Amino acid sequence: MLLNELKVGEQANIRYISDDVFRTKLLEMGIMPGTLVTLHLKAPFKGPIAFSYQNTLLSIRNEDAQQISVDKLSLQA
Amino acid sequence: MKIALFGNPNTGKSTVFNLLTGLRQKIGNFPGVTVEQKSGVLHIKDASHELIDVPGVYSIYPSNKEEKVVFDLLFNASESDKPQLGILVADASNLSRSLFFFSQLIDSGLPMVLVINMYDIAQKKGINIDVTALQSTFSQSPIVIMNARVGLGKERLMQAISEQLDALKVESTKVTNTLKKLSDLAGQEKEANARNTYLGTILNKVLQEKEVPVRTHPLDRWFTHPIAGYVIFASILFIIFQFVFSFAAFPMDAIELGFEWLTLWLRNILPDGPLSALICEGILPGISGVLVFIPQIGILFFFIALLEDSGYLARAVFLMDRLVRPFGLNGRSVVPLLSSMACAIPGVMATRGIPNYKERLITIFVAPLMSCSARIPVFTLLIGLVIPKMKLLGFIQLQGLVLLGLYLLGIVSALFIAWVMKLIINQEKRSYYLMEIPEFKRPLWRNIFLTVLEKIKVFTTEAGGIILAISIVLWALASYGPREQRREAMRALKTTDTYMHVSQEEQEGLKNAVLLENSYIGIVGKGIEPMIKPIGYDWKIGIALITSFAAREVFVGSLSTIYANGGSGNDLKLSSKLKQQKNPDGTLVFSLRSGISLMVFYVYAMQCLSTLAIVKRETKSWKWPLLQVLFFGLMAYAGAWICFNI
């Protein structure tokens, strides 16, 4: 599934980021396949989403989140 | 020595910068580019050094213009511009991400000092850093623990910088640059992967983290709520506007009054003549016209800095981004645009936070269309003149409705033009919106105070000169004219019946009107009458239009002079006088049509010298302010024509 399809509170591991510019940019920030993310906030009207990784809350636009495929964790932390 | 201050966004880099340099800051440009460079003087022992605040990035390899500055500073700068030492500010809660950039900088051959900031907060989250182990890994770079917000660790940092600088003098053996100047994406990705693996092994040894899941603040649910979020944002803006309008008025009046006194005093002690006129009517009002903006700039930036420093602004941006995206704007455009409804100058200056150049440019371009407070006197006068005092449905004031309509026209037009520009302007590279949402913090007054001071300084020193120069030129054009023509007109006036049968005060008014009519500006105003006739104005309005190029509210004063109202200050008298003005064919000069046409003209026309000066300053080119004059001028004319002729 894609990152923007997670519900608030759900956790997932990043599987793949399709766009290469975006992938490199995120990699430099420490986000890569295997990184654990938690979805925290969704802006109204399919606006940006905010997810946490490590100790950061990061927001990205909805269409950029669609570039990120994730494996949802079945158990809630 | 030049010392560069690096860091990821949101690591407290600015706080460290403010702590080290205080009031000794100045604004310039990075060599060769238009990206703004903030630098400050850092005194250590007896030596002073230049500390350069480098934009916050995650990596040496750039993905946009701002970030390219970092790469160029390290690899492409001339020897004199290159820093000899670097300081990296790391957020203790995000050590691994900071070390990524830090290790790149070390590899680039720059001697470094590592600051681990906000360690107290990290410890509360259960993060422990084995600093000794980390220090032995990066043995060449002293590591300093800091809590910059409360000033903790400042002395230790100064000590570390000083030691590192001393070491530079002794060791001539420079560290070699092992970092590749990668420009291809695949190479960068490979490099980043290798670096992450290498850092991972180090972090395993030095970092102890309890598995505490990140939690957002309970307030965040409200701040980003589909209904409550917008209500809260609107309320905050409403409060800010109340403050700007009610509090800015006092210092603004005080500045203007102070200058009036100064002018009176100088007029008395200076001998009559061109020098006295230049100082009292040209230069002093010009300076006053610059300084009068300071209260609005100061108050607005006080609030913007408060929102930014506390962390709320990031939530507002998050909430608003989707709404303004279709118009080519960024969530960060919202506060600048809304600030422009008080005054476009701080609005344009506030666009600095928009990371994407295209989105920033669009925001700057359309900001003057938001109806600013200088339009209020013009709209009030014209609405009072041509819109009847009546109520719709028994309770809606028609006059108020028209005023609301003018504001809405400005907003809708701004969004429309932004949308058109989005389609026209080419984007160099695909941009991403990546924004950290920081934790809420108690605002730091030092940071806020320094922001306000910086903005005021930039406006007065960099835009002030242009504003002063052009306003003196405009004054000269309005007070001088062909001598023969003026003398002739004066003689003609003195023989008229009206002149001979009125009081001395009214005679003065009539004289002033004739003088303005026969000044250079007056001549131009008359000259453009054929052009403005189709939109319903006579040459008298033409003169007022041209004089109000300096600032919109001048329109009222100019009309007052030209209709010999005997100076400003009596708007009611002016209004009744204007109501009686007739065209040669017997129709009213200020009819419903010409009145609305004028209002629409003022919604669009780029009649504000100060805004143009600040747009030039922020875009570093005359291209954009000139395009604004031309484009908004055409829109004003077209809009006015439609209103007058339909």
XYZ file of C-alpha atoms in Angstrom:
723
model
C 0.000 0.000 0.000
C 1.019 3.653 -0.276
C 2.028 5.941 2.567
C -0.964 8.256 2.102
C -3.336 5.295 2.505
C -2.314 4.705 6.111
C -4.766 5.841 8.753
C -3.763 8.148 11.564
C -1.950 6.101 14.211
C -0.939 3.265 11.871
C 2.661 2.159 11.525
C 4.512 0.843 8.511
C 7.915 0.036 7.133
C 9.006 1.845 4.010
C 9.318 -0.570 1.111
C 10.161 1.485 -1.939
C 10.252 5.105 -3.169
C 9.645 5.343 -6.889
C 10.890 8.805 -7.916
C 14.694 8.910 -7.929
C 15.101 12.591 -6.964
C 12.710 12.185 -4.076
C 14.293 8.868 -3.095
C 17.770 10.410 -2.837
C 16.476 13.418 -0.944
C 14.760 11.209 1.622
C 17.767 8.936 1.835
C 19.906 11.905 2.845
C 17.403 12.575 5.601
C 17.644 9.000 6.818
C 14.438 7.685 5.267
C 15.003 4.490 3.284
C 13.538 1.052 2.751
C 13.042 -0.506 6.164
C 12.544 2.789 8.023
C 9.687 2.605 10.499
C 7.151 5.373 10.101
C 3.979 6.280 11.976
C 1.247 8.371 10.427
C 0.196 11.205 12.731
C -1.723 13.916 10.958
C -3.651 14.361 7.748
C -4.539 17.832 6.533
C -8.118 18.284 5.307
C -9.087 17.918 1.620
C -6.315 15.453 0.790
C -3.725 17.981 1.908
C -0.273 17.173 3.259
C 0.275 14.287 5.638
C 2.626 14.191 8.618
C 4.462 11.074 9.677
C 7.126 10.444 12.247
C 10.377 8.577 11.830
C 13.160 8.422 14.381
C 12.328 11.494 16.448
C 11.045 13.736 13.699
C 7.581 14.706 12.582
C 7.835 15.344 8.855
C 5.126 16.592 6.530
C 4.962 15.919 2.808
C 2.308 16.527 0.179
C -0.263 13.898 -0.529
C 0.868 13.295 -4.112
C 4.465 12.896 -2.965
C 3.338 10.400 -0.344
C 1.903 8.344 -3.200
C 5.469 7.778 -4.389
C 6.235 5.881 -1.204
C 5.059 2.290 -0.895
C 4.973 0.809 2.567
C 4.289 -2.450 4.399
C 1.774 -1.818 7.104
C 2.506 -3.350 10.502
C -0.401 -5.437 11.614
C 0.105 -4.778 15.315
C -0.320 -1.314 16.688
C 2.498 -0.010 18.821
C 38.807 34.282 9.875
C 35.613 33.147 8.226
C 33.572 30.594 10.115
C 30.505 28.946 8.603
C 27.541 27.798 10.675
C 25.865 24.698 9.229
C 22.934 22.585 10.316
C 19.749 20.766 9.329
C 16.560 22.810 9.513
C 15.051 23.069 13.015
C 18.197 22.241 14.954
C 18.336 25.614 16.680
C 20.998 26.922 14.299
C 19.554 30.448 14.259
C 19.394 30.474 18.037
C 23.088 29.585 18.184
C 23.808 32.266 15.591
C 21.895 34.904 17.562
C 23.569 33.801 20.781
C 27.059 34.166 19.318
C 26.603 37.385 17.353
C 23.760 39.249 19.066
C 23.310 42.692 17.526
C 26.446 42.444 15.419
C 24.619 41.029 12.383
C 24.373 42.143 8.801
C 22.686 40.978 5.633
C 24.462 40.486 2.357
C 24.544 38.040 -0.517
C 26.375 34.820 -1.061
C 29.135 35.440 -3.610
C 27.812 35.527 -7.148
C 24.221 34.604 -6.397
C 21.091 36.316 -5.154
C 20.640 34.115 -2.120
C 20.722 36.167 1.025
C 23.586 35.698 3.414
C 23.353 36.589 7.052
C 26.645 37.096 8.792
C 27.728 38.374 12.158
C 30.801 39.300 14.122
C 32.044 36.790 16.644
C 34.527 38.004 19.254
C 36.754 35.364 20.781
C 39.479 36.580 23.093
C 40.984 39.531 21.221
C 40.194 38.423 17.709
C 37.004 38.981 15.786
C 35.773 36.536 13.209
C 33.016 36.548 10.617
C 30.329 33.983 11.320
C 28.251 33.057 8.251
C 24.780 31.635 8.721
C 24.431 28.979 6.006
C 20.903 27.909 4.943
C 19.646 24.818 6.763
C 20.056 21.705 4.604
C 20.310 17.937 5.026
C 23.125 17.295 2.601
C 25.985 18.972 0.761
C 24.456 17.961 -2.557
C 21.924 20.572 -3.581
C 18.415 20.057 -4.863
C 17.522 23.726 -5.288
C 18.980 27.247 -5.540
C 19.169 27.858 -1.795
C 20.928 24.588 -1.178
C 23.381 25.154 -4.005
C 24.828 27.954 -1.884
C 26.216 25.406 0.557
C 27.899 23.384 -2.168
C 29.322 26.491 -3.838
C 30.597 27.907 -0.569
C 32.680 24.784 -0.062
C 33.814 24.016 -3.583
C 33.375 26.991 -5.878
C 34.010 30.042 -3.700
C 37.119 32.170 -4.129
C 39.821 31.788 -1.481
C 38.687 34.959 0.281
C 35.066 33.822 0.500
C 35.813 30.306 1.649
C 35.321 29.548 5.342
C 38.341 28.285 7.250
C 36.270 26.577 9.901
C 32.812 25.089 10.100
C 30.422 24.615 13.000
C 27.613 22.110 12.646
C 24.619 22.416 14.948
C 23.009 19.025 15.526
C 19.710 18.319 17.217
C 20.498 15.761 19.918
C 17.169 14.033 19.262
C 18.113 13.530 15.608
C 21.780 12.803 15.839
C 22.000 10.335 12.963
C 20.553 12.780 10.433
C 22.891 15.547 11.585
C 25.906 13.260 11.471
C 25.136 12.515 7.827
C 25.715 16.170 6.879
C 28.507 16.523 9.443
C 30.517 13.627 8.032
C 30.094 15.045 4.508
C 31.520 18.345 5.719
C 34.457 16.601 7.379
C 35.118 14.705 4.179
C 35.119 17.967 2.254
C 38.281 18.872 4.154
C 36.799 21.647 6.283
C 37.955 21.672 9.929
C 34.788 21.303 12.022
C 33.308 21.802 15.455
C 30.231 19.718 16.338
C 27.551 21.243 18.529
C 25.051 18.831 20.036
C 22.127 21.084 20.811
C 18.983 20.542 22.874
C 20.482 17.587 24.703
C 18.202 18.145 27.703
C 15.107 17.535 25.576
C 16.679 14.413 24.051
C 17.476 13.020 27.474
C 13.882 13.474 28.516
C 12.931 11.339 25.530
C 15.267 8.619 26.788
C 18.106 9.308 24.372
C 21.640 8.949 25.645
C 24.710 9.857 23.643
C 28.108 8.479 24.595
C 29.946 11.710 23.849
C 33.369 10.316 24.737
C 32.970 7.477 22.258
C 31.666 9.868 19.621
C 34.581 12.221 20.266
C 37.084 9.416 19.742
C 35.441 8.557 16.419
C 35.652 12.165 15.211
C 38.900 12.947 16.969
C 39.716 15.943 14.753
C 36.541 17.842 15.638
C 35.808 19.056 19.164
C 32.278 18.210 20.309
C 30.319 20.683 22.438
C 27.064 20.001 24.264
C 24.768 23.001 24.211
C 21.339 24.185 25.124
C 21.361 27.357 23.068
C 17.877 28.514 24.004
C 18.961 29.133 27.585
C 22.492 30.124 26.595
C 24.084 27.024 28.069
C 27.403 25.971 26.537
C 28.248 29.291 24.869
C 31.608 29.584 26.649
C 32.494 25.972 25.852
C 31.703 26.545 22.176
C 33.839 29.698 22.038
C 36.653 27.753 23.683
C 36.359 24.934 21.149
C 36.341 27.354 18.217
C 39.376 29.112 19.581
C 41.276 25.840 20.063
C 40.373 24.663 16.590
C 41.541 27.984 15.106
C 44.817 27.713 17.011
C 45.297 24.193 15.712
C 44.818 25.523 12.193
C 47.742 27.895 12.639
C 50.112 25.211 13.883
C 49.262 22.356 11.614
C 50.007 23.196 8.061
C 48.981 19.695 7.134
C 45.541 20.304 5.777
C 42.968 17.586 5.733
C 42.445 16.571 2.166
C 39.115 16.654 0.478
C 37.897 13.122 -0.039
C 34.360 14.110 -0.902
C 33.455 13.773 -4.546
C 31.741 16.656 -6.283
C 28.941 14.399 -7.382
C 26.424 15.917 -9.707
C 24.662 12.783 -10.892
C 21.786 11.413 -8.927
C 22.774 7.757 -9.087
C 26.202 8.583 -7.684
C 24.685 10.641 -4.890
C 22.318 7.844 -4.002
C 25.151 5.336 -3.851
C 27.239 7.686 -1.743
C 24.354 8.325 0.643
C 23.739 4.595 1.064
C 27.382 3.923 1.877
C 27.451 6.832 4.307
C 24.309 5.681 6.095
C 25.777 2.209 6.529
C 29.044 3.621 7.867
C 27.222 5.965 10.265
C 24.954 3.142 11.363
C 27.885 1.219 12.819
C 29.087 4.302 14.692
C 25.645 5.148 16.018
C 25.173 1.612 17.261
C 28.059 2.225 19.626
C 27.329 5.755 20.827
C 23.568 6.041 20.812
C 21.225 4.524 23.341
C 17.593 5.059 22.615
C 14.585 3.909 24.496
C 11.814 2.862 22.189
C 9.496 5.735 22.904
C 7.034 6.301 20.104
C 6.759 9.870 18.872
C 3.560 11.429 20.006
C 2.058 14.592 18.667
C 0.870 17.250 21.033
C -2.854 17.096 21.854
C -3.168 20.612 20.424
C -2.109 19.337 17.009
C -5.412 17.544 16.550
C -7.189 20.868 16.952
C -4.717 22.936 14.957
C -5.072 20.646 11.938
C -8.754 19.850 12.398
C -10.894 20.323 9.253
C -13.105 22.853 11.017
C -11.459 23.922 14.264
C -8.076 24.274 12.502
C -9.351 26.942 10.132
C -11.339 28.682 12.843
C -8.243 28.887 15.065
C -6.069 30.127 12.198
C -8.614 32.764 11.201
C -8.954 33.913 14.809
C -5.195 34.268 15.229
C -4.991 36.311 12.044
C -7.911 38.423 13.148
C -6.185 39.217 16.435
C -2.948 40.113 14.642
C -4.801 42.465 12.306
C -6.535 44.128 15.206
C -3.162 44.786 16.743
C -1.637 46.071 13.525
C -4.511 48.450 12.847
C -5.049 49.700 16.361
C -1.475 49.812 17.646
C 0.440 50.811 14.537
C -1.651 53.968 14.227
C -0.168 55.596 17.348
C 3.526 55.403 16.432
C 2.633 56.228 12.809
C 0.829 59.389 13.882
C 3.689 60.217 16.214
C 6.239 59.899 13.402
C 4.189 62.105 11.102
C 3.535 64.658 13.819
C 7.202 64.704 14.787
C 8.174 65.434 11.223
C 5.572 68.163 10.940
C 7.090 69.868 13.980
C 10.587 69.423 12.630
C 9.498 70.897 9.307
C 7.853 73.893 10.965
C 10.908 74.498 13.096
C 13.301 74.283 10.156
C 11.084 76.478 8.005
C 11.392 79.147 10.664
C 15.154 79.039 11.034
C 16.063 78.473 7.374
C 16.029 81.430 5.004
C 13.205 81.254 2.458
C 14.308 79.819 -0.830
C 14.842 76.688 -2.845
C 16.986 75.050 -0.127
C 14.322 75.477 2.515
C 11.695 74.147 0.101
C 13.834 71.135 -0.797
C 14.418 70.229 2.832
C 10.988 71.026 4.232
C 8.809 69.848 1.361
C 10.972 67.296 -0.407
C 13.443 65.555 1.858
C 11.709 65.588 5.244
C 8.337 64.302 3.983
C 10.312 61.702 2.019
C 12.103 60.448 5.131
C 8.855 60.578 7.058
C 7.262 58.506 4.283
C 9.884 55.806 4.784
C 9.871 55.781 8.570
C 6.089 55.723 8.788
C 6.090 52.091 7.633
C 8.286 50.924 10.505
C 5.484 50.410 13.060
C 3.523 48.137 10.692
C 6.624 46.185 9.707
C 7.675 45.858 13.336
C 4.307 44.717 14.648
C 3.640 42.276 11.833
C 7.047 40.667 12.106
C 6.740 40.488 15.855
C 3.699 38.260 15.369
C 5.090 36.300 12.434
C 8.284 35.570 14.389
C 6.173 34.607 17.393
C 4.152 32.137 15.308
C 7.326 30.777 13.735
C 9.360 30.440 16.927
C 6.555 28.801 18.888
C 6.043 26.199 16.176
C 2.461 27.166 15.284
C 3.332 28.485 11.831
C 4.320 25.004 10.609
C 0.830 23.771 11.560
C -0.819 26.642 9.712
C 1.291 25.931 6.622
C 0.360 22.244 6.843
C -3.311 23.165 7.056
C -3.344 25.787 4.290
C -1.090 24.215 1.677
C -3.818 22.222 -0.050
C -6.150 25.194 -0.325
C -3.685 27.451 -2.126
C -1.836 24.832 -4.193
C -4.189 25.005 -7.184
C -3.103 28.654 -7.553
C 0.603 27.868 -7.705
C 1.095 29.003 -4.129
C 2.609 27.301 -1.122
C 1.180 26.872 2.360
C 3.859 29.347 3.338
C 2.334 31.969 1.000
C -0.734 32.373 3.151
C 0.656 34.487 5.973
C 2.558 36.853 3.612
C -0.539 37.353 1.447
C -2.823 37.979 4.378
C -0.270 40.335 5.928
C -0.445 42.272 2.680
C -3.987 43.240 3.573
C -2.421 45.459 6.203
C 0.537 46.483 4.077
C 2.230 44.764 1.133
C 5.722 45.719 2.300
C 6.003 43.369 5.296
C 3.982 40.877 3.251
C 6.589 40.794 0.504
C 9.385 40.638 3.059
C 7.709 37.698 4.785
C 7.926 35.544 1.637
C 11.494 34.706 2.662
C 10.195 31.512 4.283
C 8.845 30.060 1.018
C 11.391 27.435 0.015
C 10.390 27.126 -3.634
C 11.574 30.017 -5.829
C 8.686 29.906 -8.282
C 6.082 29.849 -5.536
C 7.858 32.666 -3.754
C 7.973 34.784 -6.897
C 4.263 34.285 -7.552
C 3.481 35.258 -3.968
C 5.560 38.432 -4.226
C 3.991 39.329 -7.563
C 0.366 39.113 -6.472
C 0.809 40.466 -2.931
C 0.097 44.120 -3.932
C -3.368 43.099 -5.163
C -4.433 42.309 -1.618
C -6.216 45.444 -0.516
C -3.861 47.281 1.815
C -4.660 49.903 4.435
C -3.475 52.766 2.185
C -6.440 52.097 -0.102
C -8.928 52.626 2.716
C -8.929 56.467 2.591
C -9.371 56.350 -1.198
C -12.205 53.817 -1.059
C -13.911 55.615 1.826
C -13.899 58.924 -0.025
C -15.170 57.456 -3.288
C -17.821 55.244 -1.717
C -19.105 58.214 0.260
C -19.276 60.182 -2.989
C -21.045 57.845 -5.352
C -22.676 55.007 -3.434
C -26.005 55.974 -1.887
C -26.483 55.445 1.837
C -29.143 52.788 1.747
C -29.840 49.422 3.249
C -30.495 46.227 1.387
C -33.102 43.905 2.875
C -33.359 46.392 5.684
C -30.047 45.638 7.379
C -27.151 45.368 4.908
C -25.357 48.639 4.365
C -24.850 49.081 0.624
C -21.709 51.135 1.195
C -20.189 48.425 3.358
C -21.121 45.822 0.795
C -19.285 47.728 -1.928
C -16.177 47.981 0.275
C -16.312 44.226 0.899
C -16.704 43.705 -2.847
C -13.535 45.713 -3.529
C -11.580 43.586 -1.061
C -12.927 40.398 -2.619
C -12.101 41.663 -6.103
C -8.489 42.103 -4.977
C -8.279 38.621 -3.453
C -9.945 36.862 -6.390
C -7.717 38.712 -8.873
C -4.594 37.831 -6.880
C -5.520 34.142 -6.941
C -6.388 34.278 -10.632
C -3.095 35.908 -11.613
C -1.202 33.463 -9.399
C -2.918 30.646 -11.265
C -1.992 32.133 -14.649
C 1.610 32.594 -13.531
C 1.733 29.007 -12.368
C 0.961 27.953 -15.935
C 3.437 30.384 -17.516
C 6.560 30.183 -15.370
C 8.768 27.197 -15.986
C 10.017 25.184 -13.098
C 13.701 24.293 -13.340
C 13.365 21.157 -11.291
C 10.584 19.236 -9.682
C 10.178 20.551 -6.184
C 9.172 18.727 -3.064
C 7.497 20.098 -0.055
C 9.337 18.564 2.872
C 8.638 20.350 6.079
C 9.474 19.310 9.577
C 6.766 20.048 12.079
C 8.727 21.147 15.135
C 7.631 20.582 18.693
C 5.940 23.497 20.412
C 8.383 25.737 22.182
C 8.149 28.726 24.400
C 9.120 31.592 22.073
C 12.535 33.063 22.655
C 12.331 36.847 22.915
C 15.886 37.325 21.725
C 15.102 35.553 18.442
C 11.921 37.551 17.937
C 13.547 40.866 18.764
C 16.438 40.216 16.360
C 14.031 39.251 13.545
C 12.029 42.444 13.985
C 15.204 44.508 14.073
C 16.587 42.834 10.967
C 13.423 43.475 8.945
C 13.291 47.128 9.962
C 16.960 47.546 9.105
C 16.570 45.924 5.696
C 13.575 48.102 4.855
C 15.085 51.426 5.904
C 18.568 50.875 4.531
C 17.843 48.995 1.342
C 14.408 50.169 0.238
C 14.514 53.526 2.031
C 17.042 55.078 -0.320
C 15.030 54.338 -3.448
C 11.811 55.529 -1.852
C 13.413 58.770 -0.682
C 15.016 59.482 -4.074
C 11.850 58.931 -6.104
C 9.640 60.800 -3.666
C 11.940 63.838 -3.925
C 11.714 63.667 -7.717
C 7.917 63.444 -7.533
C 7.812 66.380 -5.145
C 10.004 68.457 -7.479
C 7.757 67.636 -10.440
C 4.689 68.648 -8.447
C 6.117 71.922 -7.161
C 7.949 73.229 -10.202
C 6.754 73.998 -13.678
C 7.486 76.190 -16.679
C 7.918 79.644 -15.160
C 6.174 81.639 -17.894
C 3.140 79.417 -17.912
C 2.801 79.554 -14.132
C 3.123 83.334 -14.029
C 0.547 83.653 -16.801
C -1.903 81.353 -15.034
C -1.456 83.204 -11.771
C -2.142 86.530 -13.446
C -5.259 85.095 -15.069
C -6.470 83.764 -11.731
C -6.119 87.103 -9.986
C -8.404 88.809 -12.471
C -11.249 86.318 -12.051
C -14.398 87.281 -10.192
C -14.287 84.325 -7.848
C -10.783 85.135 -6.730
C -11.590 88.734 -5.902
C -14.636 87.972 -3.825
C -13.408 85.290 -1.456
C -11.484 85.292 1.824
C -7.722 85.325 1.941
C -7.623 81.704 3.032
C -9.647 80.624 0.037
C -7.440 82.718 -2.212
C -4.466 80.690 -0.992
C -6.294 77.500 -1.879
C -7.068 78.756 -5.360
C -3.432 79.772 -5.845
C -2.200 76.324 -4.805
C -4.612 74.701 -7.208
C -3.316 76.841 -10.078
C 0.279 76.110 -9.128
C -0.307 72.340 -9.113
C -2.247 72.571 -12.358
C 0.725 74.267 -13.974
C 3.432 72.097 -12.470
C 5.201 69.408 -14.494
C 2.987 66.754 -12.965
C -0.044 68.896 -13.684
C 1.012 69.198 -17.288
C 1.430 65.439 -17.543
C -1.931 64.975 -15.867
C -3.554 67.217 -18.435
C -1.622 65.490 -21.179
C -3.037 62.103 -20.320
C -6.616 63.358 -20.311
C -7.348 61.861 -23.746
C -6.153 58.535 -22.359
C -8.244 58.599 -19.213
C -11.341 60.143 -20.753
C -12.549 56.712 -21.929
C -12.509 55.486 -18.342
C -14.384 58.516 -17.072
C -11.758 60.818 -15.543
C -10.942 64.443 -16.217
C -7.465 65.975 -16.023
C -7.872 66.869 -12.365
C -8.317 63.215 -11.467
C -5.420 62.525 -13.835
C -3.141 64.714 -11.727
C -4.278 62.977 -8.543
C -3.616 59.588 -10.180
C -0.066 60.548 -11.057
C 0.782 62.047 -7.672
C -0.583 58.999 -5.901
C 2.012 56.889 -7.660
C 4.131 57.623 -4.597
C 1.487 56.214 -2.272
C -2.205 55.590 -2.806
C -3.498 57.730 0.035
C -1.902 60.815 -1.597
C -4.889 60.711 -3.972
C -7.118 62.288 -1.351
C -4.643 65.075 -0.553
C -4.076 65.842 -4.225
C -7.780 66.110 -4.974
C -8.027 68.401 -1.993
C -5.337 70.689 -3.382
C -6.554 70.687 -6.931
C -10.124 71.484 -5.999
C -8.756 74.274 -3.804
C -10.109 72.759 -0.670
C -7.545 74.642 1.344
C -5.288 71.836 2.442
C -6.167 68.426 3.735
C -7.925 67.585 6.954
C -11.461 68.388 6.014
C -12.722 65.366 4.176
C -16.386 66.169 4.639
C -15.916 69.530 2.979
C -13.900 67.878 0.222
C -16.607 65.318 -0.336
C -19.378 67.866 -0.737
C -17.185 69.928 -3.042
C -16.429 66.924 -5.231
C -20.117 66.056 -5.435
C -20.837 69.314 -7.220
C -18.122 69.014 -9.848
C -19.517 68.886 -13.347
C -18.011 68.019 -16.708
C -18.272 70.601 -19.509
C -21.282 68.684 -20.859
C -23.064 69.063 -17.540
C -22.715 65.505 -16.271
C -21.257 64.816 -12.831
C -17.483 64.229 -12.656
C -17.998 61.773 -9.817
C -20.920 59.808 -11.149
C -21.734 56.264 -10.115
C -19.882 54.955 -13.165
C -16.746 57.047 -12.939
C -16.652 56.482 -9.176
C -16.780 52.715 -9.507
C -14.324 52.910 -12.387
C -11.901 54.793 -10.094
C -12.329 52.303 -7.267
C -11.610 49.397 -9.585
C -8.595 51.314 -10.877
C -7.275 51.552 -7.323
C -7.894 47.856 -6.680
C -5.433 46.989 -9.436
C -2.998 49.825 -10.121
C 0.492 49.375 -8.715
C 0.622 52.736 -7.020
C 3.052 52.277 -4.216
C 6.637 53.289 -4.516
C 7.644 51.544 -1.296
C 6.251 48.212 -2.419
C 8.118 48.493 -5.714
C 11.335 49.243 -3.855
C 10.934 46.241 -1.586
C 9.993 43.930 -4.485
C 13.154 45.054 -6.236
C 15.082 44.306 -3.081
C 13.583 40.855 -2.576
C 13.829 39.710 -6.192
C 17.162 41.483 -6.720
C 16.030 42.848 -10.064
C 13.970 45.673 -11.531
C 12.269 43.211 -13.854
C 9.534 42.145 -11.449
C 8.579 45.570 -10.044
C 8.447 46.961 -13.597
C 6.270 44.052 -14.714
C 3.969 44.791 -11.785
C 3.633 48.445 -12.811
C 2.923 47.510 -16.416
C 0.685 44.525 -15.885
C -1.376 45.862 -12.990
C -1.588 49.208 -14.821
C -3.135 47.489 -17.821
C -5.519 45.563 -15.604
C -6.502 48.760 -13.815
C -7.223 50.478 -17.114
C -9.122 47.556 -18.562
C -11.131 47.060 -15.379
C -11.931 50.750 -15.141
C -12.943 50.879 -18.811
C -15.335 47.983 -18.389
C -16.924 49.583 -15.314
C -17.335 52.954 -16.977
C -18.674 51.719 -20.278
C -21.006 48.907 -19.357
